[in-house]
Coordinates of C-alpha atoms in Angstrom, one line a residue:
M1296 CA -9.7 51.5 260.1
I1297 CA -11.6 51.5 256.8
C1298 CA -15.2 52.6 256.9
R1299 CA -18.1 51.5 254.9
E1300 CA -19.4 54.1 252.5
N1301 CA -22.8 55.7 253.5
S1302 CA -22.6 54.2 257.0
P1303 CA -23.9 56.6 259.7
I1304 CA -21.1 55.4 262.1
P1305 CA -17.6 54.2 261.3
I1306 CA -17.7 50.4 261.1
P1307 CA -14.2 48.8 261.2
I1308 CA -13.9 46.3 258.3
P1309 CA -11.2 43.6 258.2
I1310 CA -8.6 43.5 255.4
S1311 CA -6.6 40.3 255.4
E1312 CA -3.3 39.4 253.6
M1313 CA -2.9 42.8 252.1
A1314 CA 0.2 42.9 250.0
L1315 CA 2.7 45.6 250.9
E1316 CA 2.3 47.0 247.4
T1317 CA -1.5 47.5 247.8
P1318 CA -2.3 51.3 247.7
A1319 CA -4.5 52.8 250.4
W1320 CA -7.3 53.7 248.0
L1321 CA -7.7 50.0 247.0
N1322 CA -10.1 49.4 249.9
L1323 CA -13.6 47.9 250.5
C1324 CA -15.5 51.0 249.3
F1325 CA -13.6 50.9 246.0
V1326 CA -14.1 47.2 245.4
E1327 CA -17.8 47.5 246.4
K1328 CA -18.3 50.3 243.8
I1329 CA -16.7 48.1 241.1
L1330 CA -18.7 45.0 241.9
R1331 CA -22.0 46.9 242.1
K1332 CA -21.3 48.5 238.7
S1333 CA -20.0 45.3 236.9
E1334 CA -22.6 43.0 238.4
G1335 CA -25.4 45.6 238.0
D1336 CA -26.5 45.0 241.6
N1337 CA -26.6 47.8 244.2
S1338 CA -27.4 45.3 247.0
I1339 CA -23.8 44.1 247.0
Q1340 CA -21.9 44.7 250.3
V1341 CA -18.2 43.7 250.5
I1342 CA -17.3 41.9 253.7
E1343 CA -13.6 41.4 253.2
I1344 CA -10.9 41.7 250.6
F1345 CA -7.7 39.8 250.1
S1346 CA -5.0 41.2 247.8
K1347 CA -1.7 40.2 246.3
P1348 CA 0.5 41.0 243.3
A1349 CA -0.9 39.4 240.1
T1350 CA 2.4 39.2 238.4
T1351 CA 6.0 38.4 239.3
K1352 CA 9.2 40.1 238.3
G1353 CA 10.1 39.0 234.7
D1354 CA 6.6 38.6 233.5
G1355 CA 7.3 41.6 231.3
Y1356 CA 4.4 43.9 232.1
S1357 CA 4.7 47.7 232.0
S1358 CA 1.8 48.2 234.4
D1359 CA 1.3 47.2 238.1
M1360 CA -1.3 44.4 238.6
I1361 CA -3.0 43.4 241.8
R1362 CA -5.3 40.4 242.2
V1363 CA -8.1 41.2 244.6
T1364 CA -10.4 38.5 246.0
A1365 CA -13.6 39.9 247.5
E1366 CA -16.1 38.2 249.8
F1367 CA -19.4 39.9 249.5
S1368 CA -23.1 39.5 250.3
R1369 CA -26.0 40.3 247.9
D1370 CA -29.8 40.1 248.0
Q1371 CA -31.5 37.1 246.6
G1372 CA -35.2 37.2 247.0
D1373 CA -35.9 37.9 250.7
S1374 CA -32.5 36.6 251.9
K1375 CA -28.9 37.5 251.6
I1376 CA -26.3 35.1 250.0
T1377 CA -22.5 35.3 250.3
E1378 CA -20.2 35.0 247.3
K1379 CA -16.5 35.3 246.4
K1380 CA -15.1 36.9 243.2
S1381 CA -11.6 37.6 242.0
I1382 CA -10.7 40.7 239.9
I1383 CA -7.4 42.1 238.5
V1384 CA -6.7 45.8 239.1
K1385 CA -4.2 47.0 236.4
I1386 CA -2.7 50.3 237.4
S1387 CA -0.5 52.8 235.4
P1388 CA 2.9 52.7 237.3
I1389 CA 2.8 54.8 240.4
A1390 CA 6.4 54.5 241.4
E1391 CA 8.7 57.1 239.8
G1392 CA 11.2 55.8 237.3
I1393 CA 11.8 55.0 233.6
R1394 CA 8.8 52.6 233.5
Q1395 CA 6.4 55.3 234.7
D1396 CA 7.8 57.8 232.2
L1397 CA 7.5 55.4 229.3
V1398 CA 3.9 54.5 230.1
E1399 CA 2.8 58.1 230.7
L1400 CA 4.6 59.7 227.7
S1401 CA 3.7 57.0 225.2
G1402 CA 0.0 56.9 226.1
I1403 CA -0.1 53.1 225.9
F1404 CA -2.4 52.7 228.9
D1405 CA -5.0 54.8 227.1
V1406 CA -4.8 52.5 224.1
E1407 CA -5.6 49.5 226.4
I1408 CA -8.5 51.4 228.0
L1409 CA -9.9 52.2 224.5
M1410 CA -9.4 48.6 223.4
M1411 CA -11.0 47.0 226.5
S1412 CA -13.9 49.4 226.8
D1413 CA -14.8 49.6 223.1
T1414 CA -13.2 47.6 220.3
L1415 CA -12.5 44.3 222.0
D1416 CA -15.9 44.3 223.5
K1417 CA -17.4 44.5 220.0
M1418 CA -15.0 41.9 218.7
N1419 CA -15.9 39.5 221.5
K1420 CA -19.6 39.9 220.8
L1421 CA -19.1 39.0 217.2
L1422 CA -17.1 35.8 218.0
G1423 CA -19.3 34.6 220.9
Q1424 CA -18.3 33.2 224.3
E1425 CA -16.6 30.0 222.8
H1426 CA -14.0 32.1 221.0
R1427 CA -13.7 35.1 223.1
L1428 CA -10.4 36.9 222.8
S1429 CA -10.0 38.5 226.3
G1430 CA -11.3 38.8 229.8
K1431 CA -14.1 41.3 230.4
G1432 CA -13.2 44.9 231.2
L1433 CA -15.2 45.7 234.4
Y1434 CA -14.2 49.3 235.3
V1435 CA -12.1 52.2 234.0
Q1436 CA -10.7 55.2 236.0
N1437 CA -9.0 57.8 233.8
K1438 CA -6.8 59.6 236.5
N1439 CA -5.5 59.6 240.1
P1440 CA -4.4 56.9 239.3
T1441 CA -5.3 55.7 235.8
L1442 CA -6.5 52.1 236.1
L1443 CA -8.4 49.3 234.5
V1444 CA -10.3 46.5 236.4
I1445 CA -10.4 43.3 234.5
E1446 CA -12.0 39.9 235.0
D1447 CA -9.6 37.4 236.6
L1448 CA -9.2 34.4 234.3
A1449 CA -7.2 32.2 236.8
P1450 CA -10.4 30.9 238.5
L1451 CA -11.6 29.8 235.1
G1452 CA -8.5 27.6 234.7
F1453 CA -6.4 29.9 232.5
R1454 CA -2.6 30.2 233.1
M1455 CA 0.6 31.1 231.5
A1456 CA 2.7 28.6 229.5
D1457 CA 6.4 28.2 230.2
R1458 CA 8.2 30.9 228.3
L1459 CA 11.7 29.3 228.8
S1460 CA 10.9 26.1 226.9
G1461 CA 8.9 27.8 224.2
L1462 CA 5.5 26.8 223.0
D1463 CA 5.1 23.3 221.6
L1464 CA 3.0 22.7 218.4
A1465 CA -0.3 22.3 220.2
H1466 CA 0.1 25.6 222.1
T1467 CA 1.4 27.4 219.0
I1468 CA -1.5 26.3 216.9
L1469 CA -4.0 27.4 219.5
A1470 CA -2.3 30.8 219.8
L1471 CA -2.3 31.3 216.0
D1472 CA -6.0 30.3 215.9
G1473 CA -6.7 32.9 218.5
L1474 CA -4.7 35.5 216.6
A1475 CA -6.4 34.7 213.3
R1476 CA -9.9 35.2 215.0
F1477 CA -8.6 38.4 216.6
H1478 CA -7.5 39.7 213.2
A1479 CA -10.7 38.5 211.4
A1480 CA -13.0 40.2 214.0
S1481 CA -11.0 43.4 213.7
V1482 CA -11.6 43.4 209.9
A1483 CA -15.4 43.0 210.5
I1484 CA -15.4 45.8 213.1
C1485 CA -13.4 48.2 210.8
E1486 CA -15.8 47.5 208.0
K1487 CA -18.7 48.5 210.2
E1488 CA -16.9 51.4 211.8
P1489 CA -14.0 52.7 209.7
K1490 CA -13.1 55.1 212.5
Q1491 CA -11.7 52.1 214.4
K1492 CA -8.7 52.1 212.1
D1493 CA -7.7 55.6 213.2
M1494 CA -8.0 54.7 216.9
Y1495 CA -4.9 52.5 216.8
T1496 CA -2.1 54.2 214.9
K1497 CA 0.9 54.0 217.3
G1498 CA 2.0 50.4 218.1
I1499 CA 5.5 49.9 219.5
F1500 CA 7.3 51.8 216.7
N1501 CA 6.2 55.3 216.1
D1502 CA 8.0 58.6 215.7
Q1503 CA 5.6 60.2 218.2
H1504 CA 6.8 57.9 221.0
P1505 CA 9.2 59.4 223.6
L1506 CA 12.9 59.3 223.2
E1507 CA 13.2 57.1 226.3
L1508 CA 11.4 54.3 224.4
Q1509 CA 13.7 54.7 221.4
N1510 CA 16.7 54.7 223.7
F1511 CA 15.7 51.2 225.1
F1512 CA 16.0 49.8 221.5
V1513 CA 19.3 51.6 220.9
M1514 CA 20.8 50.5 224.2
S1515 CA 19.5 46.9 223.8
L1516 CA 21.1 46.5 220.4
K1517 CA 24.4 48.0 221.5
A1518 CA 24.5 45.4 224.4
L1519 CA 23.7 42.6 221.9
A1520 CA 26.5 43.7 219.5
D1521 CA 29.0 43.7 222.4
E1522 CA 27.9 40.1 223.4
V1523 CA 27.9 38.8 219.8
A1524 CA 31.6 40.0 219.5
N1525 CA 32.5 37.3 222.0
W1526 CA 30.6 34.4 220.3
P1527 CA 32.9 32.1 218.2
G1528 CA 33.1 33.1 214.5
M1529 CA 30.6 35.9 215.0
K1530 CA 32.7 39.1 215.1
K1531 CA 31.9 40.3 211.6
Y1532 CA 28.2 40.1 212.5
S1533 CA 28.8 42.0 215.7
E1534 CA 30.2 44.9 213.7
K1535 CA 27.2 45.0 211.4
I1536 CA 24.8 44.9 214.3
A1537 CA 26.7 47.8 216.0
K1538 CA 26.2 49.9 212.9
L1539 CA 22.5 49.3 213.0
T1540 CA 22.1 50.6 216.6
D1541 CA 21.3 54.3 215.8
H1542 CA 18.9 53.2 213.0
I1543 CA 17.1 50.3 214.7
Y1544 CA 14.0 52.3 215.8
K1545 CA 13.6 53.8 212.3
I1546 CA 13.9 50.2 210.9
G1547 CA 11.0 49.2 213.2
I1548 CA 8.9 52.2 212.1
D1549 CA 9.5 51.3 208.4
A1550 CA 8.7 47.5 209.0
S1551 CA 5.4 48.3 210.7
K1552 CA 4.2 51.1 208.4
L1553 CA 0.6 50.9 207.2
C1554 CA 0.2 50.4 203.4
E1555 CA -3.4 51.1 202.5
D1556 CA -3.3 48.8 199.4
E1557 CA -2.4 45.8 201.6
F1558 CA -4.6 43.5 203.7
N1559 CA -4.6 45.2 207.2
V1560 CA -6.0 44.4 210.6
I1561 CA -5.9 45.7 214.2
N1562 CA -2.8 43.9 215.5
H1563 CA -2.5 42.9 219.1
G1564 CA 1.0 44.5 218.8
D1565 CA 2.7 42.6 221.6
F1566 CA 1.7 39.1 220.9
W1567 CA 4.3 36.9 222.8
V1568 CA 4.1 34.0 225.1
N1569 CA 3.6 36.0 228.3
N1570 CA 0.7 38.0 226.8
M1571 CA -1.5 35.0 226.5
L1572 CA -3.1 32.4 228.8
F1573 CA -4.1 28.8 228.1
K1574 CA -6.7 26.5 229.6
Y1575 CA -6.0 22.7 229.8
D1576 CA -8.1 19.5 229.9
N1577 CA -7.7 16.8 232.4
D1578 CA -4.8 15.3 230.5
G1579 CA -2.9 18.6 230.5
K1580 CA -3.6 19.3 226.8
P1581 CA -4.2 22.9 226.0
V1582 CA -7.7 23.4 224.8
Q1583 CA -8.3 27.2 224.9
H1584 CA -6.3 30.4 224.4
I1585 CA -7.0 33.9 225.5
C1586 CA -5.0 37.2 225.0
V1587 CA -4.1 39.8 227.7
D1588 CA -2.4 43.2 227.6
F1589 CA -3.7 45.4 224.8
Q1590 CA -1.4 48.4 225.1
N1591 CA 0.3 48.3 221.7
C1592 CA -2.6 47.6 219.4
V1593 CA -2.0 49.0 215.9
Y1594 CA -3.8 49.0 212.6
T1595 CA -1.4 47.7 209.9
S1596 CA -0.3 44.4 208.2
P1597 CA -0.9 41.2 210.2
A1598 CA 2.7 40.4 209.4
I1599 CA 3.6 42.5 212.5
D1600 CA 1.9 40.1 214.9
L1601 CA 3.0 37.1 213.0
Q1602 CA 6.7 38.1 212.8
Y1603 CA 6.8 39.1 216.5
F1604 CA 5.1 35.9 217.7
L1605 CA 7.0 33.5 215.5
S1606 CA 10.3 35.1 216.4
T1607 CA 9.8 35.0 220.2
S1608 CA 7.4 32.3 221.4
P1609 CA 7.3 28.9 219.7
S1610 CA 10.0 26.4 220.6
P1611 CA 13.0 26.2 218.3
D1612 CA 11.9 22.8 216.9
V1613 CA 8.4 24.1 216.1
I1614 CA 9.5 27.3 214.3
E1615 CA 12.4 25.6 212.4
N1616 CA 10.4 22.6 211.2
K1617 CA 6.7 23.6 211.2
R1618 CA 6.6 27.1 209.7
D1619 CA 4.5 26.2 206.7
V1620 CA 2.0 24.2 208.9
L1621 CA 1.7 27.3 211.2
L1622 CA 1.1 29.7 208.3
N1623 CA -1.5 27.4 206.8
E1624 CA -3.3 27.1 210.1
Y1625 CA -3.4 30.9 210.6
L1626 CA -4.6 31.6 207.1
G1627 CA -7.2 28.9 207.2
V1628 CA -8.8 30.1 210.4
L1629 CA -8.5 33.8 209.3
S1630 CA -10.3 33.1 206.0
A1631 CA -13.0 30.9 207.6
T1632 CA -13.7 33.4 210.4
M1633 CA -13.9 36.3 208.0
K1634 CA -16.3 34.4 205.9
Q1635 CA -18.4 33.4 208.9
L1636 CA -18.5 37.1 210.0
G1637 CA -19.6 38.2 206.6
C1638 CA -16.5 40.3 205.8
K1639 CA -16.5 42.0 202.4
T1640 CA -12.7 42.3 202.5
Q1641 CA -10.9 39.4 200.9
P1642 CA -8.3 37.6 203.0
P1643 CA -4.8 37.4 201.6
T1644 CA -3.7 34.4 199.6
M1645 CA -0.8 32.4 200.9
E1646 CA 1.5 34.0 198.3
E1647 CA 0.5 37.5 199.5
L1648 CA 0.9 36.6 203.1
K1649 CA 4.4 35.2 202.5
T1650 CA 5.3 38.3 200.4
T1651 CA 4.3 40.7 203.2
L1652 CA 6.1 38.6 205.8
K1653 CA 9.3 38.7 203.7
R1654 CA 9.0 42.4 203.2
R1655 CA 8.6 43.0 206.9
A1656 CA 11.2 40.4 208.0
S1657 CA 13.2 43.1 209.9
Y1658 CA 10.3 43.2 212.4
G1659 CA 10.9 39.6 213.3
M1660 CA 14.7 40.3 213.5
I1661 CA 14.1 43.2 215.9
A1662 CA 11.9 40.9 218.1
S1663 CA 14.7 38.2 218.1
F1664 CA 17.3 40.9 219.0
L1665 CA 15.4 42.7 221.7
V1666 CA 12.4 40.6 223.0
L1667 CA 13.7 37.1 222.8
P1668 CA 16.5 37.8 225.4
I1669 CA 13.7 38.8 227.9
V1670 CA 11.7 35.6 227.0
L1671 CA 14.8 33.3 227.5
C1672 CA 16.2 35.0 230.6
C1673 CA 16.5 32.6 233.5
K1674 CA 13.9 33.5 236.2
T1675 CA 16.6 34.0 238.9
E1676 CA 18.4 36.7 236.8
V1677 CA 15.4 38.7 235.6
K1678 CA 15.6 42.5 235.8
D1679 CA 12.8 44.9 235.4
L1680 CA 12.9 47.9 233.0
D1681 CA 14.2 50.4 235.6
E1682 CA 17.0 48.0 236.6
M1683 CA 18.0 47.3 233.0
M1684 CA 18.2 51.0 232.0
N1685 CA 19.1 52.7 235.3
S1686 CA 22.6 51.2 235.8
D1687 CA 25.7 52.8 234.3
T1688 CA 25.8 50.2 231.6
F1689 CA 22.6 48.7 230.1
S1690 CA 22.2 45.1 231.2
S1691 CA 19.9 42.4 229.7
P1692 CA 20.9 39.1 231.4
G1693 CA 19.0 37.1 228.8
L1694 CA 21.7 37.9 226.2
K1695 CA 24.0 35.5 228.1
S1696 CA 21.5 32.7 228.2
E1697 CA 22.8 29.5 226.5
S1698 CA 19.5 28.9 224.7
Y1699 CA 19.5 32.4 223.4
I1700 CA 23.1 32.2 222.1
K1701 CA 22.4 28.8 220.4
L1702 CA 19.3 30.2 218.6
M1703 CA 21.0 33.4 217.5
M1704 CA 24.1 31.7 216.2
K1705 CA 21.7 30.3 213.6
R1706 CA 19.5 33.3 213.1
I1707 CA 22.0 36.1 212.8
P1708 CA 23.8 34.6 209.7
M1709 CA 20.3 34.0 208.2
Y1710 CA 19.4 37.7 208.7
D1711 CA 22.7 38.7 207.1
E1712 CA 22.0 36.4 204.1
W1713 CA 18.6 38.2 203.7
G1714 CA 20.3 41.5 203.7
L1715 CA 18.7 42.7 206.9
L1716 CA 22.0 43.6 208.6
D1717 CA 22.9 46.1 205.8
L1718 CA 22.0 49.7 206.1

């Protein structure tokens, strides 16, 4: 039995369709507290809640997410009305394992709390509702457990695109427009509050991160080198990749390093197809883009987000044939938005953008080596982080995917030609 808070006698309250994963504390009293705070209305009384996991295995999230739909009453004038609202409860991993260790030791959940409760809120206000970058943060709890409650974007028509086929040109352009606005708004915020730059210094690659995270990169690359050895005509590349394994994390640190004399922004830090949602018109055309998951935000060159996204998310056809169109789109929206927001900082020229992308090309290579296999892994073979790293031999099923092999047979010789496989 769950009792209503402040009730003089225990009143049994129904809970329907609770997922097995739903923790005991996620009850009516808890949801009522969140709704009262986020809606600014203490007359709210939760009648019933329905809960289910908000993500599926293979979505690639480091946190646990539960979608809670609440039916509640509230005062309106002299009468009570009944409403329904859906929220996402994002929880730092509770189950013991590698994923929990990584999240706790790296502090990435704290980064997202900071982003959602401060920086993003300010960025969204600058851009306005039409171009908002994220869902609203509704509630933060800093311990026992650490969690974040976020607006559920699904009822507004937002959904994930298909990671396996890659984003077509329309989706890719919308995503880059969103990224350009994200970067532009971050420049405006950092001009007003320079301390914001110092709030996001870690990202994915940082020598303060735990050894377990670095081990993931080392083990992933070793598994790739072993696979590439079996691909026709690729043995010489396999040997070069194998020699990179112990250095790969340091290469990532160097590629993402902040250079004060460059154009810099707050990067999303993990900008790939599963960390964004799209809204569609009646003809199925994507018309709006929004970002999710802000655990790896980092202040440095925008080349980090661009290399990561372009190496993992557009379809092969788009990235191979439309690269200049995409860079023009990004830079055009970045420059226009910075101007509109009254930024004093000058945006980069196309030549400067291409130079920094080239200098940080190894960041895109690392994304192709380690993130793309997760993107292209068939949904029936997906493993979570604990399964990948807990077995005697590291296993990333996506490395055997036909689409991944086909792509990398083209990309690996190109990386070698650029000198990226040489120590």
